[in-house]
mmCIF file of C-alpha atoms in Angstrom:
data_model
loop_
_atom_site.group_PDB
_atom_site.id
_atom_site.type_symbol
_atom_site.label_atom_id
_atom_site.label_comp_id
_atom_site.label_asym_id
_atom_site.label_seq_id
_atom_site.Cartn_x
_atom_site.Cartn_y
_atom_site.Cartn_z
ATOM 1 C CA UNK U 1 90.552 108.702 49.582
ATOM 2 C CA UNK U 2 93.717 107.060 48.072
ATOM 3 C CA UNK U 3 95.617 105.005 50.413
ATOM 4 C CA UNK U 4 99.011 103.539 49.524
ATOM 5 C CA UNK U 5 99.353 99.835 49.109
ATOM 6 C CA UNK U 6 101.430 97.868 52.016
ATOM 7 C CA UNK U 7 103.836 96.745 49.418
ATOM 8 C CA UNK U 8 104.559 100.067 48.197
ATOM 9 C CA UNK U 9 106.682 101.214 51.071
ATOM 10 C CA UNK U 10 109.157 98.747 52.638
ATOM 11 C CA UNK U 11 108.411 98.199 56.474
ATOM 12 C CA UNK U 12 110.653 100.074 58.793
ATOM 13 C CA UNK U 13 110.646 97.519 61.702
ATOM 14 C CA UNK U 14 111.863 93.975 60.239
ATOM 15 C CA UNK U 15 111.972 90.774 62.373
ATOM 16 C CA UNK U 16 114.332 88.533 61.032
ATOM 17 C CA UNK U 17 116.387 85.239 62.140
ATOM 18 C CA UNK U 18 120.045 85.691 62.493
ATOM 19 C CA UNK U 19 121.221 84.335 59.182
ATOM 20 C CA UNK U 20 119.331 87.371 57.288
ATOM 21 C CA UNK U 21 120.232 89.836 59.690
ATOM 22 C CA UNK U 22 123.303 91.482 58.008
ATOM 23 C CA UNK U 23 121.894 91.631 54.393
ATOM 24 C CA UNK U 24 118.713 93.133 55.920
ATOM 25 C CA UNK U 25 120.584 95.670 58.065
ATOM 26 C CA UNK U 26 122.389 96.976 55.009
ATOM 27 C CA UNK U 27 119.207 97.081 52.798
ATOM 28 C CA UNK U 28 117.379 99.007 55.415
ATOM 29 C CA UNK U 29 120.121 101.465 55.758
ATOM 30 C CA UNK U 30 120.495 101.976 51.964
ATOM 31 C CA UNK U 31 116.759 102.871 51.694
ATOM 32 C CA UNK U 32 116.553 104.895 54.699
ATOM 33 C CA UNK U 33 114.870 102.509 56.512
ATOM 34 C CA UNK U 34 114.513 101.990 60.489
ATOM 35 C CA UNK U 35 115.649 99.500 62.711
ATOM 36 C CA UNK U 36 116.016 95.903 61.958
ATOM 37 C CA UNK U 37 115.200 93.445 65.008
ATOM 38 C CA UNK U 38 116.881 90.134 65.102
ATOM 39 C CA UNK U 39 115.476 87.165 66.468
ATOM 40 C CA UNK U 40 117.439 85.183 68.846
ATOM 41 C CA UNK U 41 116.361 81.681 70.241
ATOM 42 C CA UNK U 42 116.142 81.708 74.108
ATOM 43 C CA UNK U 43 118.763 79.676 75.647
ATOM 44 C CA UNK U 44 117.351 76.325 76.921
ATOM 45 C CA UNK U 45 118.241 77.071 80.517
ATOM 46 C CA UNK U 46 117.840 80.585 81.325
ATOM 47 C CA UNK U 47 120.534 82.174 83.814
ATOM 48 C CA UNK U 48 119.411 81.925 87.233
ATOM 49 C CA UNK U 49 120.027 84.649 90.126
ATOM 50 C CA UNK U 50 120.174 81.914 92.857
ATOM 51 C CA UNK U 51 123.893 80.950 91.795
ATOM 52 C CA UNK U 52 123.125 77.329 91.075
ATOM 53 C CA UNK U 53 126.394 75.160 91.198
ATOM 54 C CA UNK U 54 127.288 72.945 88.391
ATOM 55 C CA UNK U 55 127.129 69.115 89.091
ATOM 56 C CA UNK U 56 129.817 66.978 90.031
ATOM 57 C CA UNK U 57 133.470 67.622 90.964
ATOM 58 C CA UNK U 58 133.183 71.089 89.322
ATOM 59 C CA UNK U 59 130.204 71.964 91.440
ATOM 60 C CA UNK U 60 132.122 70.896 94.439
ATOM 61 C CA UNK U 61 135.008 72.953 93.713
ATOM 62 C CA UNK U 62 132.792 75.904 92.985
ATOM 63 C CA UNK U 63 131.092 75.601 96.429
ATOM 64 C CA UNK U 64 134.288 75.214 98.148
ATOM 65 C CA UNK U 65 135.563 78.522 96.518
ATOM 66 C CA UNK U 66 132.308 80.302 97.393
ATOM 67 C CA UNK U 67 132.855 78.928 101.012
ATOM 68 C CA UNK U 68 136.384 80.077 101.088
ATOM 69 C CA UNK U 69 135.523 83.628 99.588
ATOM 70 C CA UNK U 70 132.905 84.087 102.376
ATOM 71 C CA UNK U 71 135.193 83.088 105.128
ATOM 72 C CA UNK U 72 137.837 85.359 103.874
ATOM 73 C CA UNK U 73 135.142 88.211 103.985
ATOM 74 C CA UNK U 74 134.456 87.528 107.569
ATOM 75 C CA UNK U 75 137.773 86.910 108.581
ATOM 76 C CA UNK U 76 139.101 90.327 107.174
ATOM 77 C CA UNK U 77 135.970 92.169 108.711
ATOM 78 C CA UNK U 78 136.230 90.491 112.095
ATOM 79 C CA UNK U 79 139.930 92.040 112.068
ATOM 80 C CA UNK U 80 138.892 95.568 112.031
ATOM 81 C CA UNK U 81 138.289 97.368 115.237
ATOM 82 C CA UNK U 82 134.723 97.982 116.448
ATOM 83 C CA UNK U 83 133.122 101.279 115.857
ATOM 84 C CA UNK U 84 130.754 100.684 118.712
ATOM 85 C CA UNK U 85 130.810 102.765 121.755
ATOM 86 C CA UNK U 86 129.499 101.737 125.084
ATOM 87 C CA UNK U 87 128.086 105.048 126.144
ATOM 88 C CA UNK U 88 127.740 105.067 129.920
ATOM 89 C CA UNK U 89 131.307 103.731 130.171
ATOM 90 C CA UNK U 90 132.908 105.303 127.321
ATOM 91 C CA UNK U 91 132.494 108.700 126.372
ATOM 92 C CA UNK U 92 133.362 109.762 122.684
ATOM 93 C CA UNK U 93 135.644 112.361 122.059
ATOM 94 C CA UNK U 94 134.352 114.939 119.410
ATOM 95 C CA UNK U 95 136.466 117.533 117.729
ATOM 96 C CA UNK U 96 136.080 121.040 118.853
ATOM 97 C CA UNK U 97 135.464 121.968 115.340
ATOM 98 C CA UNK U 98 132.388 119.799 114.965
ATOM 99 C CA UNK U 99 129.590 122.241 114.226
ATOM 100 C CA UNK U 100 126.244 120.389 115.257
ATOM 101 C CA UNK U 101 124.088 121.343 118.014
ATOM 102 C CA UNK U 102 125.240 119.117 121.041
ATOM 103 C CA UNK U 103 123.649 120.760 124.031
ATOM 104 C CA UNK U 104 120.033 121.060 124.690
ATOM 105 C CA UNK U 105 118.980 124.762 125.206
ATOM 106 C CA UNK U 106 116.153 123.961 127.451
ATOM 107 C CA UNK U 107 113.581 122.787 124.841
ATOM 108 C CA UNK U 108 113.425 119.665 126.386
ATOM 109 C CA UNK U 109 114.442 120.267 130.096
ATOM 110 C CA UNK U 110 112.046 117.938 131.931
ATOM 111 C CA UNK U 111 111.765 120.005 135.126
ATOM 112 C CA UNK U 112 111.219 123.082 133.366
ATOM 113 C CA UNK U 113 108.400 121.884 131.026
ATOM 114 C CA UNK U 114 105.204 124.026 131.585
ATOM 115 C CA UNK U 115 102.072 123.002 129.819
ATOM 116 C CA UNK U 116 101.184 125.188 127.089
ATOM 117 C CA UNK U 117 97.399 126.187 127.846
ATOM 118 C CA UNK U 118 96.206 129.663 126.187
ATOM 119 C CA UNK U 119 93.249 130.388 124.119
ATOM 120 C CA UNK U 120 93.822 130.298 120.509
ATOM 121 C CA UNK U 121 94.654 134.092 119.806
ATOM 122 C CA UNK U 122 96.985 134.088 122.714
ATOM 123 C CA UNK U 123 98.360 130.376 122.034
ATOM 124 C CA UNK U 124 100.356 131.663 118.830
ATOM 125 C CA UNK U 125 101.947 134.711 120.900
ATOM 126 C CA UNK U 126 102.983 132.099 123.433
ATOM 127 C CA UNK U 127 104.642 129.847 120.943
ATOM 128 C CA UNK U 128 106.661 132.465 119.357
ATOM 129 C CA UNK U 129 108.019 133.796 122.612
ATOM 130 C CA UNK U 130 108.989 130.396 123.637
ATOM 131 C CA UNK U 131 110.308 129.430 120.142
ATOM 132 C CA UNK U 132 112.490 132.883 119.796
ATOM 133 C CA UNK U 133 114.142 132.262 123.324
ATOM 134 C CA UNK U 134 115.165 128.889 122.325
ATOM 135 C CA UNK U 135 112.822 127.152 124.817
ATOM 136 C CA UNK U 136 110.841 125.255 122.201
ATOM 137 C CA UNK U 137 111.798 123.084 119.681
ATOM 138 C CA UNK U 138 111.001 123.748 115.922
ATOM 139 C CA UNK U 139 108.620 121.164 115.330
ATOM 140 C CA UNK U 140 106.292 122.519 118.078
ATOM 141 C CA UNK U 141 106.596 126.004 117.185
ATOM 142 C CA UNK U 142 105.744 125.131 113.636
ATOM 143 C CA UNK U 143 103.084 122.501 114.045
ATOM 144 C CA UNK U 144 100.081 123.000 111.990
ATOM 145 C CA UNK U 145 98.018 121.595 115.036
ATOM 146 C CA UNK U 146 99.684 123.658 117.643
ATOM 147 C CA UNK U 147 100.526 120.198 119.467
ATOM 148 C CA UNK U 148 102.462 120.522 122.857
ATOM 149 C CA UNK U 149 104.995 117.743 122.192
ATOM 150 C CA UNK U 150 107.160 118.694 125.050
ATOM 151 C CA UNK U 151 104.062 118.665 127.448
ATOM 152 C CA UNK U 152 102.789 115.176 126.230
ATOM 153 C CA UNK U 153 106.435 113.685 126.456
ATOM 154 C CA UNK U 154 106.677 115.171 129.922
ATOM 155 C CA UNK U 155 103.163 113.831 131.091
ATOM 156 C CA UNK U 156 103.964 110.294 129.893
ATOM 157 C CA UNK U 157 107.310 110.589 131.411
ATOM 158 C CA UNK U 158 105.310 111.251 134.899
ATOM 159 C CA UNK U 159 103.035 108.263 134.175
ATOM 160 C CA UNK U 160 99.919 110.384 133.201
ATOM 161 C CA UNK U 161 98.973 109.017 129.965
ATOM 162 C CA UNK U 162 95.479 109.972 130.040
ATOM 163 C CA UNK U 163 96.410 113.594 130.508
ATOM 164 C CA UNK U 164 98.876 113.394 127.744
ATOM 165 C CA UNK U 165 96.094 112.250 125.270
ATOM 166 C CA UNK U 166 93.649 115.098 126.405
ATOM 167 C CA UNK U 167 96.519 117.601 125.902
ATOM 168 C CA UNK U 168 97.134 116.444 122.187
ATOM 169 C CA UNK U 169 93.388 115.755 121.445
ATOM 170 C CA UNK U 170 92.540 119.552 122.495
ATOM 171 C CA UNK U 171 94.811 120.970 119.821
ATOM 172 C CA UNK U 172 94.983 118.430 117.128
ATOM 173 C CA UNK U 173 91.755 118.037 115.228
ATOM 174 C CA UNK U 174 93.063 116.252 112.488
ATOM 175 C CA UNK U 175 94.892 113.096 113.888
ATOM 176 C CA UNK U 176 94.316 111.109 110.800
ATOM 177 C CA UNK U 177 96.115 113.263 108.687
ATOM 178 C CA UNK U 178 99.063 114.531 111.072
ATOM 179 C CA UNK U 179 99.370 111.431 112.589
ATOM 180 C CA UNK U 180 101.176 110.203 109.313
ATOM 181 C CA UNK U 181 103.895 113.060 109.619
ATOM 182 C CA UNK U 182 104.354 113.008 113.449
ATOM 183 C CA UNK U 183 103.628 110.693 116.350
ATOM 184 C CA UNK U 184 102.534 112.874 118.581
#
């Protein structure tokens, strides 16, 4: 098998210093060659990300300019009115054309929560019935483990944490997997 010699074809990638870059680029383009890489020496002090200031009086002026810029930004932002609403004291007026769901439709009504306890065949029908009537949040209706998050929240609010734990444990057989998705 005959292999061409290395000197028979010019190399496509050439590394040259800056003095020969123009001539080599023209020569490479004339022969249909490839890219020419130019070696550029690294600067003695690389650019810093920490915005180091120069020494002496110029550095003092740069520091003062930086401080004045920061104070100007602070003064400009402090003149703006706050967007915070102190909720119990102030009520936020919402436009009547706002299309979000603002009201609870009984999904989380604390007094109306009944614990879901049924055998596995009837459990899905019970969830579907509550979901279609708007009495069940979507996460409970579509939960792969059939966890009753409403019941858990009600039991925790009533101070019965052990019962809330058992309610989840009777349905959720994969807590290591589903615990990464949902905290119930």
